Amino acid sequence: MQLYTDAATEPATKQSAAGILLIDNGHQQQFKQILPMTDNHTAEFLAAIAGFKNLIDHYGPEQAVFFYTDSQIVAESVSKGYSKSFAVELQTLLHLQDQCQVVITQWIPESQNHGAHQLAQQGLHLAH
C-alpha cells in the first residue's frame, strides 16, 4: 500500500486543503479535503492525518504502508517521534500509524509528489 499526501495553503487567507493518493496493487484512489485555516506546516501534518484516516477507513487497519511526503518537517518528526512545535498533530499521526502493521515513511521531493499536489490544489479551489 502506498500513501502520498500533500497540503496546499494560500498564505494570505490561510485557506488549506489536503491531497491524498492511495495506491493498492496499482489501483489508485484520490481524495481532496478542505482543511481548517492554518499555516502550511500544520496543514502538512493535517494532510498526513487525513491520509491515514482515509487509508484505515477504506482498507482497514493492519496494512503495510509506504508513506510518502514532500514535507521534511513531517518526515523528520515521524522519524524522531518528536516535534516541539507540532506535538499534538504528530501524536495524532503516530497513533494512526500505530494501527498499521508497518509504516515506512519517506521524504520525497515535491517533483515526485505531483498526484497528491494536484489534488491539494484542486481542494484549495473547492474552498473558494
Backbone as a ProteinNet text record, in pm:
[ID]
protein_1_A
[PRIMARY]
MQLYTDAATEPATKQSAAGILLIDNGHQQQFKQILPMTDNHTAEFLAAIAGFKNLIDHYGPEQAVFFYTDSQIVAESVSKGYSKSFAVELQTLLHLQDQCQVVITQWIPESQNHGAHQLAQQGLHLAH
[TERTIARY]
85	0	89.3	63.3	138.3	43.4	89.9	12.3	96.8	44.6	108.7	16.9	72.3	-8.9	63.6	-15.3	39.4	-65.6	-19.3	-109.5	-81.9	-184.5	-171.5	-233.9	-164.4	-213	-194.6	-299.7	-286.4	-238.4	-117	-60.1	-146.7	-208.4	-286.5	-409.3	-479.5	-605.1	-590.7	-479.2	-453.4	-550.6	-624.8	-711	-621.5	-654.1	-570	-654	-587.3	-652	-549	-599.2	-512.9	-539.1	-432.1	-441.3	-389.8	-464.6	-430.9	-441.6	-335.4	-332.1	-297.7	-389.2	-368.4	-352.1	-247.9	-225	-214.1	-304.2	-306.9	-305.3	-196.7	-181.8	-214.3	-163.3	-181.6	-313.4	-404.5	-533.7	-521.3	-556.1	-545.4	-679.2	-674	-789.7	-740.5	-816.7	-777.8	-878.3	-825.1	-909.7	-857.7	-948	-911.1	-1001.9	-946.7	-1019.3	-983	-1084.2	-1059.5	-1015.8	-912.9	-859.4	-894.3	-881.6	-900.2	-798.3	-833.3	-739.4	-619	-500.5	-379.8	-256.7	-139.6	-15.3	19.1	114.5	145.6	202.3	288.5	347	238.7	149.3	39.7	-47.5	-73.1	-155	-92	41.1	108.4	81.9	85.8	52.5	-93.8	-182.8	-325.6	-354	-280.6	-296.2	-252.3	-141.1	-93.1	-194.9	-249.1	-351.2	-473.3	-518.4	-634.1	-603.4	-480	-440.3	-450.2	-398.5	-404.5	-547.9	-629.7	-771.1	-841	-816.2	-877	-830	-702.9	-647.8	-714.7	-722.3	-781.1	-931.2	-1001	-1145.2	-1173.7	-1091.1	-1118.1	-1056.9	-945.9	-875.7	-862.2	-901.5	-889.2	-748.4	-733.5	-600.1	-516.1	-402.2	-312.5	-256.7	-247.1	-187	-36.3	37.7	178.4	179.9	237.3	222.5	358.3	376.8	485	422.1	463.5	406.8	506	461.9	547.2	495.1	585	550.6	663	628.1	732.3	758.1	701.8	724.3	836.7	950.1	1062.2	1028.4	951.3	919.5	831.5	739.7	657	744.2	824	908.6	1006.4	1071.6	1168.8	1100.9	985.5	913.2	869.3	818.2	777.2	898.7	1007.7	1130.4	1182.1	1179.6	1228.4	1123.1	996.4	888.5	873.8	919.6	917.3	901.2	823.6	813.6	775.8	858.4	830	708.9	706.7	602.8	472.5	479.4	360.6	334	350.8	340.3	202.6	95.7	-39.9	-67.3	-32.7	-54.8	28.5	154.1	240.3	186.1	139.7	85.6	-37.3	-121.7	-239.2	-194.6	-96	-44.9	18.8	99.9	165.6	63.9	-42.5	-148.6	-213.8	-237.9	-296.5	-197.8	-71.2	30	44.7	27.6	38.6	-68.1	-177.7	-282.9	-246.9	-141.3	-97	6.2	17.1	112.3	254.7	289.8	420.4	405	476.7	474.9	619.4	650.7	781.4	757	809.9	790.9	912	885.7	995.4	965.1	1062.8	1053.3	1085.7	1006.8	1034.9	1030.9	1105.5	1098.8	960.5	924.5	792.7	768.3	874.2	861	812.9	828.5	783.8	648.4	586.1	459.4	347.3	353.7	258.8	113.5	84.8	-53.9	-120.1	-56.1	-112.1	-113.3	-10.2	-2	-118.8	-145.7	-257.6	-390.1	-408.7	-532.8	-547.1	-435.5	-440.5	-476.6	-420.5	-453.1	-601.1	-653	-795.6	-881.8	-840	-912.8	-917.2	-806.1	-798	-898.8	-914.7	-1011.9	-1154.9	-1180.5	-1313.8	-1351.8	-1251	-1275.6	-1323	-1308.1	-1345.5	-1488.5
-117.3	0	123.3	214.6	340	455	546.5	664.1	788.4	876.9	1005.5	1114.3	1209.9	1323.1	1453.3	1558.2	1692.4	1791.7	1908.8	2016.9	2138.4	2216.3	2344.5	2449.9	2561.3	2670.3	2802.8	2884.8	3021.1	3108.1	3161.8	3237.8	3356.4	3425.1	3544.8	3511.3	3403.1	3369.8	3255.7	3182.3	3063.1	2949.5	2962.5	2852.5	2735.8	2617	2499.7	2382.7	2293.4	2172.7	2060.9	1938.3	1820.4	1745.3	1686.9	1594.2	1459.5	1353.7	1219.4	1122.5	1048	948	814.1	718.4	582.8	488.7	407.9	311.7	172.7	83.7	-54	-147.2	-219.8	-310.7	-241.6	-121.3	-48.8	25	8.1	78.2	205.4	317.9	446.9	492.1	550.3	622.8	762.6	861.7	1001.2	1070.3	1150.5	1226.9	1369	1463.2	1601.5	1646.6	1724.9	1758.7	1900.4	1977.7	2111.6	2096	2168.5	2164	2293.3	2292.7	2418.4	2522.8	2648.6	2754.5	2748	2741.3	2724.3	2756.4	2741	2760.6	2632.3	2641.3	2528	2408.2	2430.9	2317.8	2238.4	2308.3	2240	2166.7	2231.5	2169.7	2040.2	2033.9	1910.8	1796.5	1827.6	1725.7	1683.6	1781.1	1750.6	1668	1693.9	1615.3	1470.8	1451.8	1316.7	1242.9	1313.3	1254.9	1213.4	1302.3	1271.7	1152.4	1144.4	1032.2	899.6	894.5	769	735.7	838.2	811.2	751.2	805.9	751.9	609.1	584.4	451	349.8	383	291.6	274.3	383.8	374.8	286.5	295.6	223.8	83.9	63.7	-64.4	-135.7	-68.3	-127	-109.9	-134	-125.3	-245.7	-259.9	-374.3	-374.7	-258.8	-250.1	-226.8	-274	-236.1	-116.6	-4.7	121.6	185	222.9	313.7	452.3	540.7	674.8	774.8	850.9	948.5	1089.4	1179	1318.5	1405.9	1523.2	1617.7	1722.1	1697.5	1785.3	1727.4	1796.6	1747.4	1746	1844.5	1850.2	1732.2	1690.4	1573.1	1448.1	1428.8	1309.1	1301	1412.4	1412.1	1391.5	1453	1438.4	1293.9	1229.4	1089.1	1002.8	1029.5	951.3	961.5	1083.1	1104.5	1071.7	1071.8	1053.6	1174	1290.5	1411	1535.1	1630	1762.1	1861.4	1962	2064.1	2148.6	2189.8	2282.5	2215.5	2086.3	2017.3	1889.4	1894.7	1775.5	1710	1788.8	1733.6	1664.3	1732.7	1674.8	1548.1	1551.6	1435	1316.9	1339.5	1229.8	1168	1251.9	1200.7	1115.2	1163.9	1090.4	958.4	960.8	838.7	736.3	785.1	695.8	622.6	694.1	632.2	533.8	572.3	483.6	356	368	250.6	144.7	185.9	91.1	9	50.5	-20	-125.7	-227.7	-335	-280.3	-203	-138.2	-14.5	92	213.6	253.4	269	319.8	459.1	558.5	697.6	742.5	805.5	853.6	993.7	1082.1	1214.8	1202.6	1269.3	1275.2	1421.3	1456.2	1594.2	1624	1749.8	1792.2	1741.9	1735.8	1693.1	1548.3	1468.2	1328.2	1309.6	1419.8	1412.5	1482.9	1475.2	1550.2	1511.5	1382	1338.9	1401.9	1390	1447.4	1599.9	1657.7	1803.7	1857.1	1792.2	1835.3	1825.9	1718	1700.8	1809.9	1844.8	1951.5	2084.8	2111.6	2235.4	2238.3	2123.6	2115	2136.8	2081.7	2100.1	2246.1	2315.2	2458	2537.7	2500.9	2570.5	2540.3	2422.1	2389.2	2479.4	2525.3	2605.6	2746.4	2785.8	2923.4	2932.9
0	0	0	-91.6	-95.9	-64.6	19	56.6	30.5	-52.6	-79.9	-26.4	49	94.9	66.2	50.3	32.7	79.7	117.3	156.9	70.1	48.5	-20	70.6	84.7	169.4	96.7	99.5	47.8	163.1	154.4	266.6	310.3	215.8	250.1	332.7	295.8	362.9	463.4	454.5	535.9	505.1	392.9	349.2	308.7	355.5	330.3	282.1	208.4	159	152.7	158.5	152.3	23.1	-29.5	-141.1	-94.2	-121.6	-72.7	-190	-211.2	-317.2	-254	-267.3	-216.2	-334.2	-332.2	-439.2	-377.7	-421.1	-371.7	-492.4	-509.7	-624.5	-756.8	-774.2	-899.5	-912	-816.4	-818	-735.4	-797.3	-729.6	-674.5	-555.2	-501.8	-469.7	-512.6	-494	-403.3	-312.2	-220.2	-212.8	-203.6	-172	-59.9	29	150.7	194	225.2	279	424.1	462.2	598.6	671.2	803.6	877.3	830.4	843.9	807.4	900.3	839.6	918.9	834.9	894.1	819.4	743.4	651.1	564.2	640.3	739.4	812	885.8	954.3	1023.6	921.8	808.9	704.5	653.6	645.6	601.4	700.5	830.3	931.2	918.6	901.4	889.2	764.2	656.4	533.8	558.3	628.8	660.1	748.2	848.1	935.8	852.5	764.7	679.2	588.9	541.3	456.1	528.5	650.3	726.6	767.3	797.7	828.9	708.5	589.3	466.8	442	460	439.6	532.8	660.7	759.1	733	697.3	668	547.4	443.4	318.6	313.7	382.5	372.9	507.2	615.4	747.9	803.3	934.2	994.1	950.4	1008.9	981.7	840.4	778	645.3	657.9	559.9	545	450.6	495.4	422.6	394.2	268.5	232.6	227.8	318.6	329.9	272.7	172.8	105.7	130.3	171.3	194.3	141.5	89.2	47.9	157	274.6	390.3	476.2	476.8	556.6	705.5	750.6	894	935.8	849.5	880.4	882.2	778.2	768.8	886	919.6	1029.3	1164.1	1185	1312	1333.4	1226.6	1237	1268	1199	1217.8	1361.6	1417.5	1554.2	1659.8	1618.7	1714.9	1806.6	1756.9	1839.7	1752.6	1800.2	1739.6	1847.5	1865	1965	1923.1	1797.7	1750.9	1710.7	1675.1	1623.4	1701.4	1832.2	1917.5	1908.4	1912	1909.8	1776.1	1666.3	1534	1516	1562.9	1549	1628.4	1750.3	1831.1	1764.4	1705.2	1633	1515.1	1440	1325.1	1368.2	1471.6	1518.5	1569.5	1634.6	1682.5	1564.4	1455.8	1336.4	1273.6	1268.8	1210.5	1292.9	1424	1511.9	1481.8	1417.5	1382.6	1258.4	1190.1	1070.6	1109.6	1026.2	1051.5	1055.7	954.4	947.9	859.5	894.5	813.1	785.8	659.1	620.2	565	634.3	594.7	514.7	401.7	318.2	268.3	285.5	225.7	78.1	-4.5	-147.6	-191.1	-294.9	-344.6	-401.9	-398.8	-447.8	-590.4	-672.7	-812.3	-824	-717.8	-720.9	-651.2	-611.6	-538.5	-615.2	-749.4	-832.3	-810.5	-794.4	-778.3	-657.9	-541.7	-418.8	-426.3	-487.7	-500.1	-582.8	-696.5	-781.3	-706.9	-631.2	-554.8	-448.8	-382.9	-281.1	-346.3	-463.8	-535.5	-573.7	-619.3	-654	-529.5	-416.8	-292.4	-251.3	-274.8	-242.1	-325.4	-450.5	-536.9	-494.4	-437.4	-386.4	-270.1	-197.6	-77.3	-112.4	-236.7	-274.7	-317.9
[MASK]
++++++++++++++++++++++++++++++++++++++++++++++++++++++++++++++++++++++++++++++++++++++++++++++++++++++++++++++++++++++++++++++++

